[in-house]
CSV table of N, CA and C in Angstrom, one decimal:
chain,number,residue,atom,x,y,z
A,1,MET,N,44.1,-4.4,40.8
A,1,MET,CA,43.9,-4.4,39.4
A,1,MET,C,45.3,-4.6,38.7
A,2,GLU,N,45.5,-5.8,38.2
A,2,GLU,CA,46.8,-6.1,37.6
A,2,GLU,C,46.9,-5.7,36.1
A,3,MET,N,48.0,-5.0,35.8
A,3,MET,CA,48.2,-4.6,34.4
A,3,MET,C,49.3,-5.5,33.8
A,4,ASN,N,49.0,-6.1,32.6
A,4,ASN,CA,50.0,-6.8,31.9
A,4,ASN,C,50.8,-5.9,31.0
A,5,GLY,N,51.8,-6.5,30.4
A,5,GLY,CA,52.7,-5.7,29.5
A,5,GLY,C,52.0,-5.2,28.3
A,6,ALA,N,51.1,-6.0,27.7
A,6,ALA,CA,50.4,-5.6,26.5
A,6,ALA,C,49.5,-4.4,26.8
A,7,THR,N,48.9,-4.4,27.9
A,7,THR,CA,48.0,-3.2,28.3
A,7,THR,C,48.9,-2.0,28.5
A,8,PHE,N,50.0,-2.2,29.2
A,8,PHE,CA,50.9,-1.1,29.4
A,8,PHE,C,51.4,-0.5,28.1
A,9,LEU,N,51.8,-1.3,27.2
A,9,LEU,CA,52.3,-0.8,25.9
A,9,LEU,C,51.1,-0.1,25.1
A,10,LEU,N,49.9,-0.7,25.1
A,10,LEU,CA,48.8,0.0,24.4
A,10,LEU,C,48.5,1.4,25.0
A,11,LEU,N,48.4,1.5,26.3
A,11,LEU,CA,48.2,2.8,26.9
A,11,LEU,C,49.3,3.8,26.6
A,12,ALA,N,50.6,3.3,26.7
A,12,ALA,CA,51.7,4.1,26.4
A,12,ALA,C,51.7,4.6,24.9
A,13,ALA,N,51.4,3.7,24.0
A,13,ALA,CA,51.3,4.0,22.6
A,13,ALA,C,50.2,5.1,22.3
A,14,ILE,N,49.1,4.9,22.9
A,14,ILE,CA,48.0,5.9,22.7
A,14,ILE,C,48.4,7.2,23.3
A,15,GLY,N,49.0,7.2,24.5
A,15,GLY,CA,49.5,8.4,25.1
A,15,GLY,C,50.6,9.1,24.2
A,16,ALA,N,51.5,8.3,23.6
A,16,ALA,CA,52.5,8.9,22.7
A,16,ALA,C,51.8,9.5,21.5
A,17,LEU,N,50.8,8.9,21.0
A,17,LEU,CA,50.1,9.4,19.9
A,17,LEU,C,49.5,10.8,20.2
A,18,PHE,N,48.9,10.9,21.4
A,18,PHE,CA,48.3,12.2,21.9
A,18,PHE,C,49.4,13.2,22.0
A,19,LEU,N,50.6,12.8,22.5
A,19,LEU,CA,51.7,13.7,22.7
A,19,LEU,C,52.2,14.2,21.3
A,20,PHE,N,52.3,13.3,20.3
A,20,PHE,CA,52.7,13.7,19.0
A,20,PHE,C,51.7,14.7,18.4
A,21,LEU,N,50.4,14.3,18.4
A,21,LEU,CA,49.4,15.2,17.8
A,21,LEU,C,49.4,16.6,18.5
A,22,GLY,N,49.5,16.6,19.9
A,22,GLY,CA,49.5,17.8,20.6
A,22,GLY,C,50.7,18.7,20.3
A,23,TRP,N,51.8,18.1,20.1
A,23,TRP,CA,53.0,18.8,19.7
A,23,TRP,C,52.9,19.4,18.3
A,24,ARG,N,52.3,18.6,17.4
A,24,ARG,CA,52.2,19.1,16.0
A,24,ARG,C,51.2,20.3,16.0
A,25,ILE,N,50.1,20.2,16.7
A,25,ILE,CA,49.1,21.2,16.8
A,25,ILE,C,49.7,22.5,17.4
A,26,TRP,N,50.3,22.3,18.5
A,26,TRP,CA,50.8,23.5,19.3
A,26,TRP,C,52.1,24.1,18.6
A,27,ARG,N,53.1,23.3,18.4
A,27,ARG,CA,54.4,23.9,18.0
A,27,ARG,C,54.4,24.2,16.5
A,28,ARG,N,53.7,23.3,15.7
A,28,ARG,CA,53.7,23.5,14.2
A,28,ARG,C,52.5,24.2,13.7
A,29,GLU,N,51.6,24.6,14.7
A,29,GLU,CA,50.3,25.2,14.4
A,29,GLU,C,49.5,24.5,13.3
A,30,GLN,N,49.5,23.2,13.3
A,30,GLN,CA,48.8,22.4,12.3
A,30,GLN,C,47.4,22.3,12.7
A,31,ILE,N,46.7,23.3,12.4
A,31,ILE,CA,45.2,23.4,12.7
A,31,ILE,C,44.4,22.3,11.9
A,32,SER,N,45.0,21.9,10.8
A,32,SER,CA,44.4,20.9,10.0
A,32,SER,C,44.2,19.5,10.7
A,33,LEU,N,44.9,19.3,11.8
A,33,LEU,CA,44.8,18.1,12.5
A,33,LEU,C,43.5,18.1,13.4
A,34,ILE,N,42.9,19.3,13.5
A,34,ILE,CA,41.7,19.4,14.3
A,34,ILE,C,40.5,19.4,13.2
A,35,ASN,N,39.5,18.7,13.5
A,35,ASN,CA,38.3,18.6,12.6
A,35,ASN,C,37.9,20.0,12.2
A,36,ASN,N,37.7,20.3,10.9
A,36,ASN,CA,37.4,21.6,10.4
A,36,ASN,C,36.2,22.2,11.1
A,37,ARG,N,35.3,21.4,11.5
A,37,ARG,CA,34.1,21.9,12.2
A,37,ARG,C,34.4,22.6,13.5
A,38,TYR,N,35.5,22.2,14.1
A,38,TYR,CA,35.8,22.7,15.4
A,38,TYR,C,36.7,24.0,15.3
A,39,HIS,N,37.2,24.3,14.1
A,39,HIS,CA,38.0,25.5,14.0
A,39,HIS,C,37.5,26.4,12.9
A,40,ALA,N,36.3,26.2,12.4
A,40,ALA,CA,35.8,26.9,11.2
A,40,ALA,C,35.7,28.4,11.4
A,41,ARG,N,35.5,28.8,12.6
A,41,ARG,CA,35.3,30.3,12.9
A,41,ARG,C,36.5,30.9,13.6
A,42,VAL,N,37.6,30.2,13.7
A,42,VAL,CA,38.8,30.8,14.3
A,42,VAL,C,39.4,31.7,13.3
A,43,SER,N,39.6,33.0,13.7
A,43,SER,CA,40.2,34.0,12.9
A,43,SER,C,41.7,33.7,12.7
A,44,PRO,N,42.2,34.2,11.6
A,44,PRO,CA,43.7,34.0,11.3
A,44,PRO,C,44.6,34.5,12.4
A,45,GLU,N,44.2,35.7,13.0
A,45,GLU,CA,45.0,36.2,14.1
A,45,GLU,C,44.9,35.4,15.4
A,46,ASP,N,43.8,34.6,15.6
A,46,ASP,CA,43.6,33.8,16.7
A,46,ASP,C,44.1,32.3,16.5
A,47,LYS,N,44.7,32.0,15.4
A,47,LYS,CA,45.1,30.7,15.1
A,47,LYS,C,46.2,30.2,16.0
A,48,LYS,N,47.2,31.1,16.3
A,48,LYS,CA,48.3,30.7,17.1
A,48,LYS,C,47.9,30.4,18.6
A,49,PRO,N,47.1,31.3,19.2
A,49,PRO,CA,46.7,31.0,20.6
A,49,PRO,C,45.7,29.8,20.7
A,50,TYR,N,44.9,29.6,19.6
A,50,TYR,CA,44.0,28.5,19.6
A,50,TYR,C,44.7,27.2,19.5
A,51,THR,N,45.7,27.1,18.5
A,51,THR,CA,46.4,25.9,18.4
A,51,THR,C,47.3,25.6,19.6
A,52,GLU,N,47.8,26.7,20.2
A,52,GLU,CA,48.6,26.5,21.4
A,52,GLU,C,47.8,25.8,22.5
A,53,LYS,N,46.6,26.3,22.8
A,53,LYS,CA,45.7,25.8,23.8
A,53,LYS,C,45.3,24.4,23.5
A,54,MET,N,44.9,24.1,22.3
A,54,MET,CA,44.4,22.8,21.9
A,54,MET,C,45.5,21.8,21.9
A,55,GLY,N,46.7,22.2,21.5
A,55,GLY,CA,47.9,21.3,21.5
A,55,GLY,C,48.3,20.9,22.9
A,56,LYS,N,48.3,22.0,23.8
A,56,LYS,CA,48.7,21.7,25.2
A,56,LYS,C,47.7,20.8,25.9
A,57,ALA,N,46.4,21.0,25.5
A,57,ALA,CA,45.4,20.1,26.1
A,57,ALA,C,45.6,18.6,25.7
A,58,LEU,N,46.0,18.4,24.4
A,58,LEU,CA,46.2,17.0,24.0
A,58,LEU,C,47.5,16.5,24.6
A,59,LEU,N,48.5,17.4,24.8
A,59,LEU,CA,49.7,16.9,25.5
A,59,LEU,C,49.4,16.5,27.0
A,60,LEU,N,48.5,17.2,27.6
A,60,LEU,CA,48.2,16.8,29.0
A,60,LEU,C,47.4,15.5,29.0
A,61,ILE,N,46.5,15.3,28.1
A,61,ILE,CA,45.8,14.0,28.0
A,61,ILE,C,46.8,12.9,27.8
A,62,GLY,N,47.7,13.1,26.8
A,62,GLY,CA,48.7,12.1,26.5
A,62,GLY,C,49.6,11.8,27.7
A,63,LEU,N,50.0,12.8,28.4
A,63,LEU,CA,50.8,12.6,29.7
A,63,LEU,C,50.0,11.8,30.7
A,64,GLY,N,48.7,12.1,30.8
A,64,GLY,CA,47.9,11.4,31.8
A,64,GLY,C,47.8,9.9,31.4
A,65,LEU,N,47.7,9.6,30.2
A,65,LEU,CA,47.6,8.2,29.8
A,65,LEU,C,49.0,7.5,30.1
A,66,ILE,N,50.1,8.1,29.8
A,66,ILE,CA,51.4,7.5,30.1
A,66,ILE,C,51.6,7.4,31.6
A,67,ALA,N,51.2,8.4,32.3
A,67,ALA,CA,51.3,8.3,33.8
A,67,ALA,C,50.5,7.2,34.4
A,68,ALA,N,49.2,7.1,33.8
A,68,ALA,CA,48.4,6.0,34.3
A,68,ALA,C,49.0,4.6,34.0
A,69,ALA,N,49.6,4.5,32.9
A,69,ALA,CA,50.2,3.2,32.5
A,69,ALA,C,51.3,2.9,33.5
A,70,ILE,N,52.2,3.9,33.7
A,70,ILE,CA,53.3,3.7,34.6
A,70,ILE,C,52.9,3.4,36.0
A,71,VAL,N,52.0,4.2,36.5
A,71,VAL,CA,51.6,4.0,37.9
A,71,VAL,C,50.9,2.6,38.1
A,72,ASP,N,50.0,2.3,37.2
A,72,ASP,CA,49.2,1.0,37.3
A,72,ASP,C,50.2,-0.2,37.1
A,73,PHE,N,51.1,-0.1,36.2
A,73,PHE,CA,52.0,-1.2,35.9
A,73,PHE,C,53.0,-1.4,37.1
A,74,SER,N,53.4,-0.3,37.7
A,74,SER,CA,54.4,-0.5,38.8
A,74,SER,C,53.8,-0.7,40.2
A,75,THR,N,52.5,-0.3,40.4
A,75,THR,CA,51.9,-0.5,41.7
A,75,THR,C,50.8,-1.5,41.8
A,76,ASP,N,50.2,-1.8,40.7
A,76,ASP,CA,49.0,-2.8,40.6
A,76,ASP,C,47.9,-2.3,41.5
A,77,THR,N,47.7,-1.0,41.7
A,77,THR,CA,46.6,-0.5,42.5
A,77,THR,C,45.4,0.1,41.8
A,78,GLY,N,45.6,0.4,40.5
A,78,GLY,CA,44.5,1.1,39.8
A,78,GLY,C,44.5,2.6,40.0
A,79,ALA,N,45.5,3.1,40.9
A,79,ALA,CA,45.5,4.5,41.2
A,79,ALA,C,45.9,5.4,39.9
A,80,GLY,N,46.5,4.8,39.0
A,80,GLY,CA,46.9,5.5,37.7
A,80,GLY,C,45.7,6.0,37.0
A,81,TRP,N,44.5,5.4,37.2
A,81,TRP,CA,43.3,5.9,36.5
A,81,TRP,C,42.8,7.2,37.1
A,82,LEU,N,43.1,7.3,38.4
A,82,LEU,CA,42.8,8.6,39.1
A,82,LEU,C,43.7,9.7,38.5
A,83,VAL,N,44.9,9.4,38.4
A,83,VAL,CA,45.9,10.4,37.8
A,83,VAL,C,45.4,10.7,36.4
A,84,PHE,N,45.0,9.7,35.6
A,84,PHE,CA,44.5,10.0,34.2
A,84,PHE,C,43.3,10.9,34.2
A,85,ALA,N,42.4,10.6,35.2
A,85,ALA,CA,41.1,11.3,35.3
A,85,ALA,C,41.4,12.8,35.5
A,86,VAL,N,42.4,13.1,36.4
A,86,VAL,CA,42.7,14.5,36.7
A,86,VAL,C,43.3,15.2,35.4
A,87,PHE,N,44.2,14.5,34.7
A,87,PHE,CA,44.8,15.1,33.5
A,87,PHE,C,43.7,15.2,32.4
A,88,LEU,N,42.8,14.3,32.3
A,88,LEU,CA,41.7,14.3,31.3
A,88,LEU,C,40.8,15.5,31.6
A,89,VAL,N,40.4,15.7,32.8
A,89,VAL,CA,39.4,16.8,33.1
A,89,VAL,C,40.1,18.1,32.8
A,90,ILE,N,41.4,18.3,33.2
A,90,ILE,CA,42.1,19.5,32.9
A,90,ILE,C,42.2,19.7,31.4
A,91,GLY,N,42.6,18.7,30.7
A,91,GLY,CA,42.7,18.8,29.2
A,91,GLY,C,41.4,19.1,28.5
A,92,LEU,N,40.3,18.5,28.9
A,92,LEU,CA,39.0,18.7,28.3
A,92,LEU,C,38.5,20.1,28.7
A,93,GLY,N,38.9,20.6,29.9
A,93,GLY,CA,38.5,22.0,30.3
A,93,GLY,C,39.3,23.0,29.4
A,94,MET,N,40.5,22.7,29.1
A,94,MET,CA,41.3,23.6,28.2
A,94,MET,C,40.7,23.6,26.8
A,95,ILE,N,40.3,22.4,26.3
A,95,ILE,CA,39.7,22.3,25.0
A,95,ILE,C,38.4,23.1,24.9
A,96,LEU,N,37.6,23.0,26.0
A,96,LEU,CA,36.3,23.7,26.0
A,96,LEU,C,36.5,25.2,26.1
A,97,TYR,N,37.5,25.6,26.9
A,97,TYR,CA,37.8,27.0,26.9
A,97,TYR,C,38.3,27.6,25.6
A,98,ALA,N,39.1,26.9,24.9
A,98,ALA,CA,39.6,27.3,23.6
A,98,ALA,C,38.5,27.4,22.6
A,99,GLN,N,37.6,26.4,22.6
A,99,GLN,CA,36.5,26.3,21.7
A,99,GLN,C,35.6,27.5,21.9
A,100,ILE,N,35.2,27.8,23.1
A,100,ILE,CA,34.3,28.9,23.4
A,100,ILE,C,35.0,30.3,23.1
A,101,LYS,N,36.3,30.4,23.4
A,101,LYS,CA,36.9,31.7,23.3
A,101,LYS,C,37.3,32.0,21.8
A,102,TYR,N,37.8,31.1,21.1
A,102,TYR,CA,38.3,31.3,19.7
A,102,TYR,C,37.4,30.9,18.6
A,103,ASN,N,36.6,29.9,18.9
A,103,ASN,CA,35.7,29.4,17.8
A,103,ASN,C,34.3,30.0,18.1
A,104,HIS,N,34.1,30.8,19.0
A,104,HIS,CA,32.8,31.5,19.3
A,104,HIS,C,31.7,30.5,19.6
A,105,GLY,N,32.0,29.5,20.3
A,105,GLY,CA,31.0,28.5,20.7
A,105,GLY,C,31.6,27.1,20.7
A,106,ILE,N,30.9,26.2,21.2
A,106,ILE,CA,31.4,24.8,21.4
A,106,ILE,C,31.4,24.1,20.0
A,107,LEU,N,30.4,24.2,19.2
A,107,LEU,CA,30.3,23.5,18.0
A,107,LEU,C,30.4,24.4,16.8
């Protein structure tokens, strides 16, 4: 599977966006970047741990996208998508955990 430069840049840019949003949610506690429906029942005292877990999850997904772009661009094997899948599953698991623990349910 050959990756061209434009695909590499697109994946890296999307990964960078996830990194930026994850950092803003985690470090700046910008809960407003998360859809209100998904944090409506988060108590004020749980805001910090909730935004920390949600932000770190987005950081992992962003890192997975960037790693996939780098691996696939440099090796032409498609193995980067396996790397991304691992990061995505872990990130989504963290999001699910935070939703259940701090928002008292998934939706």
